[in-house]
Amino acid sequence: MARCSVFIATSVDGYIARENGDISWLEIVHPVDEAHGYAAFFASIDTIVVGRGTYDVVLGFADYPYAGKRVIVMTHRPAELRPGVELFAGTPSELVARLGDSHVYVDGANVISQFFAANLIDDVTLSIVPIVLGGGIRLFSGGEGEHRLELTKQLSWPSGLVQHRYRVVRPT
């Protein structure tokens, strides 16, 4: 079965983007250091599963960050497709059943919530950026269910970024 991972940054008050999807506030901790682990994480994944909103934001970037990876956009609407991108309108469980033995990067608040609700998330890397946004798109808006996380690593940098790495503890 696929291993599903979350690697995401939030503001101190739990937002992953401003209301309009803007993530320029992440620049306060840039340039991203290799020690933040994103490059190594990205190299370890086979597939990226994102929601339509996240995909639309990524399409607006100067450099397309998903090049060379299989990307699956969970949506019920048509979308501009880049090479390696496909659309999927089923459930997270149906999708994971199709992915076989792969490492999947789950991104976007709505998709992360759906994968948590289906008990499909295996590990979470959460980077907390030293800013309070006061509003926007929350990482968790409810409906994910209760999930116990075990801290496996904690790191901090002079920029103020604090990163927590967790393993999801499955009920026995």
C-alpha angles and dihedrals in degrees: 000000000000121000109230118205135182120209110176145142126227137183116250088262093054105261124136096190142002116267091270092051094259114153099176089119087076087075091080088079096041145152088061109233120224085236089067084075100225096120092050091045092049091049089054097056129087101189138026119210114194139164123248094256093054091046092052090051091050091051087061094058118108089233119037103234098199098062112141095019131099107250124196117192114203104217145124093215131077116260141187105269124216121196110290093020124122134173124235127189101180134090125289090248091054091049096048090049088059095048098066119189102354141121110248127198108211112201138173126056097256094046093045089052091049092049091048091049089053091048092241102126114103103177140006132206108194120187114194114207117207098247136097110217097183092213145008136095112347121218090224120026098168137278096078094110125224118307128177115222127197117210110234100170140003125195137173136192135202088253087070094251111143120193127199121191117200140183116214109239111222117216113253 
